[in-house]
mmCIF file of C-alpha atoms in Angstrom:
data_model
loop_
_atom_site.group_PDB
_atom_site.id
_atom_site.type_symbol
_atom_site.label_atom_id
_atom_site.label_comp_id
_atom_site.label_asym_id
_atom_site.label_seq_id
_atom_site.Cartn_x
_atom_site.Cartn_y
_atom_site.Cartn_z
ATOM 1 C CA UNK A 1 132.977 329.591 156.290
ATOM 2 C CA UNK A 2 131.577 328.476 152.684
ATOM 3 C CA UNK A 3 128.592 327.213 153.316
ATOM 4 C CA UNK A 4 126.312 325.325 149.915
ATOM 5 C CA UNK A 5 122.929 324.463 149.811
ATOM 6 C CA UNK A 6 122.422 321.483 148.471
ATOM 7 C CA UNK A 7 119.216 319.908 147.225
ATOM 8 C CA UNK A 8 117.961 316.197 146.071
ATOM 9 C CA UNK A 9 114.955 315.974 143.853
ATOM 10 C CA UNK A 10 112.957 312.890 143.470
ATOM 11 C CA UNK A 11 110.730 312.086 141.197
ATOM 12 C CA UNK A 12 107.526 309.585 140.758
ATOM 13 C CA UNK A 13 106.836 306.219 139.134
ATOM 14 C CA UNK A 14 104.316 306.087 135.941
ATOM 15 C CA UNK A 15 106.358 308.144 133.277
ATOM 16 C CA UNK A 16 105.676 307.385 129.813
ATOM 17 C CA UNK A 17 108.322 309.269 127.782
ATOM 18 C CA UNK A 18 111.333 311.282 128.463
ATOM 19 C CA UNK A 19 109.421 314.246 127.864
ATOM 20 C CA UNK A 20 107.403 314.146 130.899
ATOM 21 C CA UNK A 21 110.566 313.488 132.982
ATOM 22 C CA UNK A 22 112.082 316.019 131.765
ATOM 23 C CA UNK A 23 109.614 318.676 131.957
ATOM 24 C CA UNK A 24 108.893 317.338 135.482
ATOM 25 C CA UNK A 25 112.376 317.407 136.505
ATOM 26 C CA UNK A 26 112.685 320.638 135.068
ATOM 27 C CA UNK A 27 109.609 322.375 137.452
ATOM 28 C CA UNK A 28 111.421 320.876 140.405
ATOM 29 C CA UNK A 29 114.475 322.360 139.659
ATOM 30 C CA UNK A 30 113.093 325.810 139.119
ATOM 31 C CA UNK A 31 111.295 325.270 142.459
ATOM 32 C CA UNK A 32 114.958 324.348 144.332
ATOM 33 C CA UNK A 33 116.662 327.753 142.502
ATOM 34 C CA UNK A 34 113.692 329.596 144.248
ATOM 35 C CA UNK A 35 114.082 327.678 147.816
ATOM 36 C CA UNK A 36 118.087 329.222 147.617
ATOM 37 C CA UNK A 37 119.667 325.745 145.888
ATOM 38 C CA UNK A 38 122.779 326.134 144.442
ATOM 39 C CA UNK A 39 123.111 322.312 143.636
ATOM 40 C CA UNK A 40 120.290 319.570 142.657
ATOM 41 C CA UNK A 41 120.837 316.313 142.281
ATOM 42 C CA UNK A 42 118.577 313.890 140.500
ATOM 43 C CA UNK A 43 118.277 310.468 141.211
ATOM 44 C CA UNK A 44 120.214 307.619 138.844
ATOM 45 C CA UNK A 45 119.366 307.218 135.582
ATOM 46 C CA UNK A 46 116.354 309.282 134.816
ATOM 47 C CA UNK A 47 115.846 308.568 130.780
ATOM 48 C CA UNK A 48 114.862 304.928 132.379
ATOM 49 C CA UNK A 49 112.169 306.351 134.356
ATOM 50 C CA UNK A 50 109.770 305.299 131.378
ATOM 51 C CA UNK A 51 111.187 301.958 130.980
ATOM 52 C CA UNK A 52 108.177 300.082 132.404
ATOM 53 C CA UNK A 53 109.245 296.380 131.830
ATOM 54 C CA UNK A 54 112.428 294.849 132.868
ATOM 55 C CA UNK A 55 113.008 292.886 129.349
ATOM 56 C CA UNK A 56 112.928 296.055 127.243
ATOM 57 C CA UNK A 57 116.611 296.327 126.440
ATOM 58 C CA UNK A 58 118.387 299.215 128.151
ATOM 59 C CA UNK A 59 120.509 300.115 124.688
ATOM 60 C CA UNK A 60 117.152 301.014 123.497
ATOM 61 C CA UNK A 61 116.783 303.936 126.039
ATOM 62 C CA UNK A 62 120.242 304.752 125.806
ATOM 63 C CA UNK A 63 120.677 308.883 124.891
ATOM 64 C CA UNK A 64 122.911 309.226 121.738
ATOM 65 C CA UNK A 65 123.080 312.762 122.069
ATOM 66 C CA UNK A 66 122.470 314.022 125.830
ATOM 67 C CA UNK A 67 122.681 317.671 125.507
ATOM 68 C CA UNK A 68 120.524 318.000 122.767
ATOM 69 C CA UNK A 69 117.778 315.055 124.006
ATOM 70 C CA UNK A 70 117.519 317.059 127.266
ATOM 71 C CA UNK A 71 117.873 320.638 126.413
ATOM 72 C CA UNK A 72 114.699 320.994 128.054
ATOM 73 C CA UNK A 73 116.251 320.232 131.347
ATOM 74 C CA UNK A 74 119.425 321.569 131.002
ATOM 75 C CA UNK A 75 118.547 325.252 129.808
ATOM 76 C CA UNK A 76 115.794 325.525 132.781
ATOM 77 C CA UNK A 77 118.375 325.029 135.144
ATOM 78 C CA UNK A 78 120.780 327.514 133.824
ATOM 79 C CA UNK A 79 117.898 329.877 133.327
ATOM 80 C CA UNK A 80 117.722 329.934 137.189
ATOM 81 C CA UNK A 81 121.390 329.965 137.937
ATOM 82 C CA UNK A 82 121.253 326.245 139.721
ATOM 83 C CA UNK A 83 123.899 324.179 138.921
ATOM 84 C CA UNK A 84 122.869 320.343 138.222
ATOM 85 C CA UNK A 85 123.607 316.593 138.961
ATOM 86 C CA UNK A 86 121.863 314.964 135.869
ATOM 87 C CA UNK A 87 122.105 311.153 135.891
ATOM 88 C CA UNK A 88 121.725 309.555 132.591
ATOM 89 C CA UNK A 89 122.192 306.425 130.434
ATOM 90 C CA UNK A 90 124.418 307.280 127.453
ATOM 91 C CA UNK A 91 125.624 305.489 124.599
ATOM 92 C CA UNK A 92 129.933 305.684 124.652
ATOM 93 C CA UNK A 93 130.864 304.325 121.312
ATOM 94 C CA UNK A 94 130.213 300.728 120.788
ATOM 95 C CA UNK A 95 129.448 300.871 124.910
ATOM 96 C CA UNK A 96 126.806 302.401 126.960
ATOM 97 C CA UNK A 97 127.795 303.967 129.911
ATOM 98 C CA UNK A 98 125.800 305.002 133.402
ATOM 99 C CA UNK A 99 126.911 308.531 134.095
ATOM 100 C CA UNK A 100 125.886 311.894 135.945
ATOM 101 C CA UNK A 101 126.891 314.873 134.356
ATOM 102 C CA UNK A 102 127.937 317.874 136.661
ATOM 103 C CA UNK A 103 126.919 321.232 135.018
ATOM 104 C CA UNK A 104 127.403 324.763 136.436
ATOM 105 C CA UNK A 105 124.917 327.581 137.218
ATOM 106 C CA UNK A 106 125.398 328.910 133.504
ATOM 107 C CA UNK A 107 124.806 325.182 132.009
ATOM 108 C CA UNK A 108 128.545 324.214 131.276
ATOM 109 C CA UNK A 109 129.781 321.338 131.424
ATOM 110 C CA UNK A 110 131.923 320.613 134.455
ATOM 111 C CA UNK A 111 132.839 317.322 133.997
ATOM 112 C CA UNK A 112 130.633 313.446 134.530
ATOM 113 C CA UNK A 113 131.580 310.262 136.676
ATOM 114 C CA UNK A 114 130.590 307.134 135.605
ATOM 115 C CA UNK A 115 129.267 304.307 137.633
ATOM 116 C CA UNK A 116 132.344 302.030 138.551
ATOM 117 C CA UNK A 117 130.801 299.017 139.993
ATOM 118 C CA UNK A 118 127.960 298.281 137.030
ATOM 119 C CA UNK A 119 125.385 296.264 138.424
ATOM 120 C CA UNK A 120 124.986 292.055 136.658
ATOM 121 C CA UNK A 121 122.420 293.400 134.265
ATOM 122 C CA UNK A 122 123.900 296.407 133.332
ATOM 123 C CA UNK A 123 127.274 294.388 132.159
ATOM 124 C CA UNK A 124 125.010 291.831 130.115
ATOM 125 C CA UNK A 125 123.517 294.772 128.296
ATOM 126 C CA UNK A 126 127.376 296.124 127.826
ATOM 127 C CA UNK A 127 127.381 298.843 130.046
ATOM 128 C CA UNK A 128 131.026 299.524 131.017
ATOM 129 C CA UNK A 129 132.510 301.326 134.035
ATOM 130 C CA UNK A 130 135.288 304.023 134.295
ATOM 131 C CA UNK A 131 138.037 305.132 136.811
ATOM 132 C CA UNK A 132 136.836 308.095 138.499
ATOM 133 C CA UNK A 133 138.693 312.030 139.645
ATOM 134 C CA UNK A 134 136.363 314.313 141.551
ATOM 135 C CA UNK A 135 134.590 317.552 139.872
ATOM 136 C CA UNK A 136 135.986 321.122 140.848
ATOM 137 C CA UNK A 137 132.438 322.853 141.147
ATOM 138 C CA UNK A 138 132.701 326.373 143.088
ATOM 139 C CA UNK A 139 136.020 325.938 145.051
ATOM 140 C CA UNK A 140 135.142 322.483 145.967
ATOM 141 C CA UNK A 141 135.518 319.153 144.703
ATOM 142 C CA UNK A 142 132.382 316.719 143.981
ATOM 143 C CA UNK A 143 133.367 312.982 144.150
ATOM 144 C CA UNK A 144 131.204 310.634 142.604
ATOM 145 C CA UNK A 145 128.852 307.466 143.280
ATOM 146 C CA UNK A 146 126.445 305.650 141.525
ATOM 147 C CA UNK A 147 123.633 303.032 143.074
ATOM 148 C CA UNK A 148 125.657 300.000 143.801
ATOM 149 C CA UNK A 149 128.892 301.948 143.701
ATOM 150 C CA UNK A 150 128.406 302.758 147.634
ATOM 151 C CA UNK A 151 129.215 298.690 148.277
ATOM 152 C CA UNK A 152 132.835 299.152 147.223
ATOM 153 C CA UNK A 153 133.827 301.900 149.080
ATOM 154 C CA UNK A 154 137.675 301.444 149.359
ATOM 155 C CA UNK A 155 137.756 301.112 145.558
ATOM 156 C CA UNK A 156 135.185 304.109 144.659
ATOM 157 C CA UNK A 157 135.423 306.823 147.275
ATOM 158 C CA UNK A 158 139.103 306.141 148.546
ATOM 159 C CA UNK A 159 140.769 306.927 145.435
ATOM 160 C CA UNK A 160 138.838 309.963 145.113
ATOM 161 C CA UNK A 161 139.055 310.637 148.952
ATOM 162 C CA UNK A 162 142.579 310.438 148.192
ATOM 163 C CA UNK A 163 142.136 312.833 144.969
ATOM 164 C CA UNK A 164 140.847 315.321 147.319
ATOM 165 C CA UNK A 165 136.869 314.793 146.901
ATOM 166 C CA UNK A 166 134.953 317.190 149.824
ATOM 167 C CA UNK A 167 131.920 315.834 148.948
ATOM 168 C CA UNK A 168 130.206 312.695 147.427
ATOM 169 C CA UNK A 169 126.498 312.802 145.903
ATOM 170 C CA UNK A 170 125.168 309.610 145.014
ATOM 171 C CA UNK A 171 122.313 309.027 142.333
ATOM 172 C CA UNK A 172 120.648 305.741 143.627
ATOM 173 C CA UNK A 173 118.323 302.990 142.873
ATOM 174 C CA UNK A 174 119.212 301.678 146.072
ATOM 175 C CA UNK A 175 118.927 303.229 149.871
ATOM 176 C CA UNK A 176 122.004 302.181 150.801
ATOM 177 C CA UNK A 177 121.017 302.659 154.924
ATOM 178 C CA UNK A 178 123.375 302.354 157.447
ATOM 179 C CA UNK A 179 126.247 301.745 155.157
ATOM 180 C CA UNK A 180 125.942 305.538 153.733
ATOM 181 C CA UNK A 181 126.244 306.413 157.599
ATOM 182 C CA UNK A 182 129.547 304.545 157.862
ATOM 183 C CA UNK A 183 131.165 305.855 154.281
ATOM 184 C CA UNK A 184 130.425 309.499 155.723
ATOM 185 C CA UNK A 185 131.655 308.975 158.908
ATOM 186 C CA UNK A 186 134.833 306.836 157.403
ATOM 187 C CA UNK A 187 135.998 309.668 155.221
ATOM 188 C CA UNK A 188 135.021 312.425 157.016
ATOM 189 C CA UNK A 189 132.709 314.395 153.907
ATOM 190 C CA UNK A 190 129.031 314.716 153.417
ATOM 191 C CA UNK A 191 127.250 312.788 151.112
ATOM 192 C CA UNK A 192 123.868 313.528 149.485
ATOM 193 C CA UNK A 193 121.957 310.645 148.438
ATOM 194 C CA UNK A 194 119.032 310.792 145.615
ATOM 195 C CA UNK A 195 117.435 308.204 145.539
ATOM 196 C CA UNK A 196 113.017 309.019 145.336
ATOM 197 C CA UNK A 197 111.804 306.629 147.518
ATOM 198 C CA UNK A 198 113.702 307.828 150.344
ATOM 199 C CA UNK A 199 117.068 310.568 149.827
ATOM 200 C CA UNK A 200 119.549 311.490 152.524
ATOM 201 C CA UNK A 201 121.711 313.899 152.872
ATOM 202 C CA UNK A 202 124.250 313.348 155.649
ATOM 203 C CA UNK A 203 126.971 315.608 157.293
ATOM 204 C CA UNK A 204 130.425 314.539 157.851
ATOM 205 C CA UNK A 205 129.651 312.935 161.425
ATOM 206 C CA UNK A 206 127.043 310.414 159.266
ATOM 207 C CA UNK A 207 124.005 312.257 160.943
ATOM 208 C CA UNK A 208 121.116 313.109 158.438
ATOM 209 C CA UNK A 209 120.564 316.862 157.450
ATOM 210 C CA UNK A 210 117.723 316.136 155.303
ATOM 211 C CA UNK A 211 115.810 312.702 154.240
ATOM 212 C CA UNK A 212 112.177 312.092 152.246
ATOM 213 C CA UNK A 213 111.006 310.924 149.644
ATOM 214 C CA UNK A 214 108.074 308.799 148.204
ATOM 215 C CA UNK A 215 108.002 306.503 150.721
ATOM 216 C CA UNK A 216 106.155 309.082 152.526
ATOM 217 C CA UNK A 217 102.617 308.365 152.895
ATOM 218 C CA UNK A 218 102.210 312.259 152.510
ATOM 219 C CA UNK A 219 104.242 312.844 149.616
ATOM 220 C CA UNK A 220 102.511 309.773 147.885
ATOM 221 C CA UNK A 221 99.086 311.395 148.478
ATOM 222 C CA UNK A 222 100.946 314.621 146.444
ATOM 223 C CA UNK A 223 101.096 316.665 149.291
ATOM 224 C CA UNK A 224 104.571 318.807 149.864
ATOM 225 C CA UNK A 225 107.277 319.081 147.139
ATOM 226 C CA UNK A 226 109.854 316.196 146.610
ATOM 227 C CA UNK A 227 112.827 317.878 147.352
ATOM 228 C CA UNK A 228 115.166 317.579 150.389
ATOM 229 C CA UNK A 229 117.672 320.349 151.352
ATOM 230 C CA UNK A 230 120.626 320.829 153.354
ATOM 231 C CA UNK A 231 123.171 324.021 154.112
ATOM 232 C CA UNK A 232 126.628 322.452 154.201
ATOM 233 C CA UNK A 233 129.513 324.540 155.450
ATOM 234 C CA UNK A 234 132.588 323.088 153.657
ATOM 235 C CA UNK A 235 134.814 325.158 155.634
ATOM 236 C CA UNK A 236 135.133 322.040 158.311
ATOM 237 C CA UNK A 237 137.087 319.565 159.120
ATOM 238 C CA UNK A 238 137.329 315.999 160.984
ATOM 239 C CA UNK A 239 139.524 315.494 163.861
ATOM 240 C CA UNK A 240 140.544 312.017 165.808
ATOM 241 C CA UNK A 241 140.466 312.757 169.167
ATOM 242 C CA UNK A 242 144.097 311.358 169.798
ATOM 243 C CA UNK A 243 146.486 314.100 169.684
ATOM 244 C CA UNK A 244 143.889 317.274 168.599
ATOM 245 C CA UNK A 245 142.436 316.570 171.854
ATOM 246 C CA UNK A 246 144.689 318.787 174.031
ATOM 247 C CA UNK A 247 144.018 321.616 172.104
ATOM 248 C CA UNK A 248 140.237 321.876 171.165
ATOM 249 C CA UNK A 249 139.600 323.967 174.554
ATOM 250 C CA UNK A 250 142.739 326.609 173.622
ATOM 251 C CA UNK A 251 140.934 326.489 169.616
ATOM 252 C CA UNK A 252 137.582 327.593 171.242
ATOM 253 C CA UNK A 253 139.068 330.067 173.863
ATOM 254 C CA UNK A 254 141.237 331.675 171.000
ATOM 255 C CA UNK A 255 138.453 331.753 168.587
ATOM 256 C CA UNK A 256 135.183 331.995 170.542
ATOM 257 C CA UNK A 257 131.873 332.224 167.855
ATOM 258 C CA UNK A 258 134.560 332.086 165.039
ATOM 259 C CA UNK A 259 134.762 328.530 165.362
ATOM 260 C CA UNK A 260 131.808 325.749 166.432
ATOM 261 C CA UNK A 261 133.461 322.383 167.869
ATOM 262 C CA UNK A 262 131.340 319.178 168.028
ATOM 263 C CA UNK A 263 132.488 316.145 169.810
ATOM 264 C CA UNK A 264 131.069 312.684 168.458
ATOM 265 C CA UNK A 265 132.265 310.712 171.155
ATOM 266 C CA UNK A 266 131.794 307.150 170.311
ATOM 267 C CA UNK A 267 133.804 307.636 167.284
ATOM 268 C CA UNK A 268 136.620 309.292 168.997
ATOM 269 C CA UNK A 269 136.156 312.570 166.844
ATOM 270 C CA UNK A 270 136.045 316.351 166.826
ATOM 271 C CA UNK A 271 134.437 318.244 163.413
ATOM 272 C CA UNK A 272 135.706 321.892 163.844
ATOM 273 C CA UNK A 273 134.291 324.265 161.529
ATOM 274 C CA UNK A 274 134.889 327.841 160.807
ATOM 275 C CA UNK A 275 132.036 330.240 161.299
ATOM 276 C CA UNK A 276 133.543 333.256 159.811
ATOM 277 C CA UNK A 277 134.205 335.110 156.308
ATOM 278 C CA UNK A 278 137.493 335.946 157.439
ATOM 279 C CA UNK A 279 139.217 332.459 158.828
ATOM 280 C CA UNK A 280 139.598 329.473 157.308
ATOM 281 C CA UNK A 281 139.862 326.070 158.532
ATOM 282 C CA UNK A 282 143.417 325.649 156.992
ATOM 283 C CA UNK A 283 144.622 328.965 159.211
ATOM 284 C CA UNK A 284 142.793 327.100 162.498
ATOM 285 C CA UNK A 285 145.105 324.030 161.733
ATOM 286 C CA UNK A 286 148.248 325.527 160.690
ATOM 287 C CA UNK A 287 148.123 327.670 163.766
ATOM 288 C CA UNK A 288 147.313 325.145 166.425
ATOM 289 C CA UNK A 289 149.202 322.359 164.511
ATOM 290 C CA UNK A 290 146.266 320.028 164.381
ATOM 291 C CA UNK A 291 145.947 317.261 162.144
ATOM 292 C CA UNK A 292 143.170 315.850 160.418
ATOM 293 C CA UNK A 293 141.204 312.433 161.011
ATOM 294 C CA UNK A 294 142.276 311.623 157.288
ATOM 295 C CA UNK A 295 145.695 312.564 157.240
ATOM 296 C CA UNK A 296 146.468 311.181 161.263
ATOM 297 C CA UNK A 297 145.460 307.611 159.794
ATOM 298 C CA UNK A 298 146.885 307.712 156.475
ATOM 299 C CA UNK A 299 150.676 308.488 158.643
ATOM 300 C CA UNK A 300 149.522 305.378 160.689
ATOM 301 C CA UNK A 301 148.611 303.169 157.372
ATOM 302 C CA UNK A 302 153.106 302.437 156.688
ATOM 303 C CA UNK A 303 153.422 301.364 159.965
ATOM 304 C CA UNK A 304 150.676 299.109 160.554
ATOM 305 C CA UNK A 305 151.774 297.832 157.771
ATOM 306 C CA UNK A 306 155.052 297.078 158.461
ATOM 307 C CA UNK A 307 153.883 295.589 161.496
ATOM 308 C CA UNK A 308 151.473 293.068 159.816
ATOM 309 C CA UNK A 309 154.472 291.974 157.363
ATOM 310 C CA UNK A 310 156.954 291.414 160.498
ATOM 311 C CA UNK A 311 154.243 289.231 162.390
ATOM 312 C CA UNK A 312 154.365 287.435 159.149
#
């Protein structure tokens, strides 16, 4: 079992300096670290949170020096041990560049993804995108997504599916609805949307662990804190029924509480997790010999598509 709570913070409209975000951001983070978060994860871009009219050029709210302009931020979260997705626009050079920046529970600097799919305005104003790896952060590996990002799938989470990503969090301007659902489902990790008027954080099977924000009549009025949180065991795995099938019921008997088993059955899959200290999911499958909902398609991918180029 390794299990990580994970929490999305949103934050309100009417900001009129990056002072004020900041400090805001900075008392919900503190309030996470006290609610057992080891992870928060602002929503996209959050030095534009004071940009009240669309002409005002975005180079002109572009952070030169990120560390330093929100040391405010930063050092609160280290202060109480929480590590931190902090979205930002950054200047890069001659370029600006829409990034998060993963740090850890003492404030380091993990590593950042930038936003691969920039949206039409953000290339006029010469923001430019980057290829993206996923960030080792406490024996796991955080892919990346920004906003629009979650449109082009095959080109943003498959390479870092195929990098080995357990785990996508996605800074947002946009919901992104039933199409998150999908993407989870599709590759078989969780993904934690923050996005404030409405964040998600979905399990592996695409069903929603947590979701709120401000489009909550309640929260509006300033009633209950803006945060949504989820316990995610990353011990776990997705199965396709076809060929694991057989030998769920002999995984349970052997196993018993050790192990929980869900069947999702209109996708044809099993998510087997381990509920123990002492067993991993990688001993479950080595043992029985089962095989993964990624890795079963990915040996089916060659020969499909040999098959398409002999019907050609």
């Amino acid at each position: 079992m390794n299990e990580k709570t994970i929490t999305t913070i949103s934050l309100r409209e009417g900001f009129t300096d990056l002072h004020s975000i900041l400090t805001e951001a900075a008392h919900w983070v503190k309030v996470a670290a006290a609610q057992g978060a080891g992870l928060a994860v602002l929503p996209e871009t959050i030095n534009l949170l004071h940009r009240t009219s669309a002409d005002a050029p975005l180079a002109d709210f572009a952070l030169e020096d990120w560390r330093t302009e929100t040391m405010l931020l930063c050092e609160e979260a280290a202060r109480h041990r929480i590590s931190l997705v902090l979205p930002l626009l950054v200047r890069d050079g001659a370029s600006l560049a829409n990034r998060f920046y993963l740090l850890s529970s003492d404030g380091s600097e993990l590593g950042f993804y930038q936003k691969q799919v920039p949206a039409v305005g953000e290339r006029l104003a010469g923001v430019e995108p980057l290829p993206a790896s996923p960030i080792p952060w406490e024996g796991i590996k955080v892919g990346g997504g920004i906003c629009i990002d979650v449109y082009f799938p095959c080109r943003v989470f498959g390479r870092q599916i195929d990098a080995g990503a357990d785990v996508f969090v996605v800074p947002s301007m946009t919901p992104a609805g039933a199409f998150l659902d999908a993407c989870a489902i599709h590759y078989g990790v969780p993904f934690v949307l923050s996005y404030s008027p409405w964040s998600r954080i979905l399990d592996r099977d695409g069903k929603e662990l947590a979701a709120g924000g401000f489009r909550s009549e309640t929260m509006r009025a300033g009633y209950g804190p803006p945060l949504q949180q989820a316990t995610i065991n990353f011990d776990a795995v997705s199965l396709f029924a076809d060929f694991n099938q057989e030998k769920i019921q002999d995984v349970q008997q052997h196993y018993g509480s050790q192990v929980r088993v869900r069947f999702d059955q209109p996708n044809c899959v099993f998510f087997l997790e381990s509920r123990s200290a002492d067993l991993s999911i990688n001993d479950i499958m080595r043992e029985f010999g089962l095989v993964s909902r990624r890795e079963y398609f990915a040996r089916l991918a060659p020969q499909s598509a040999a098959l398409s180029a002999n019907r050609v």
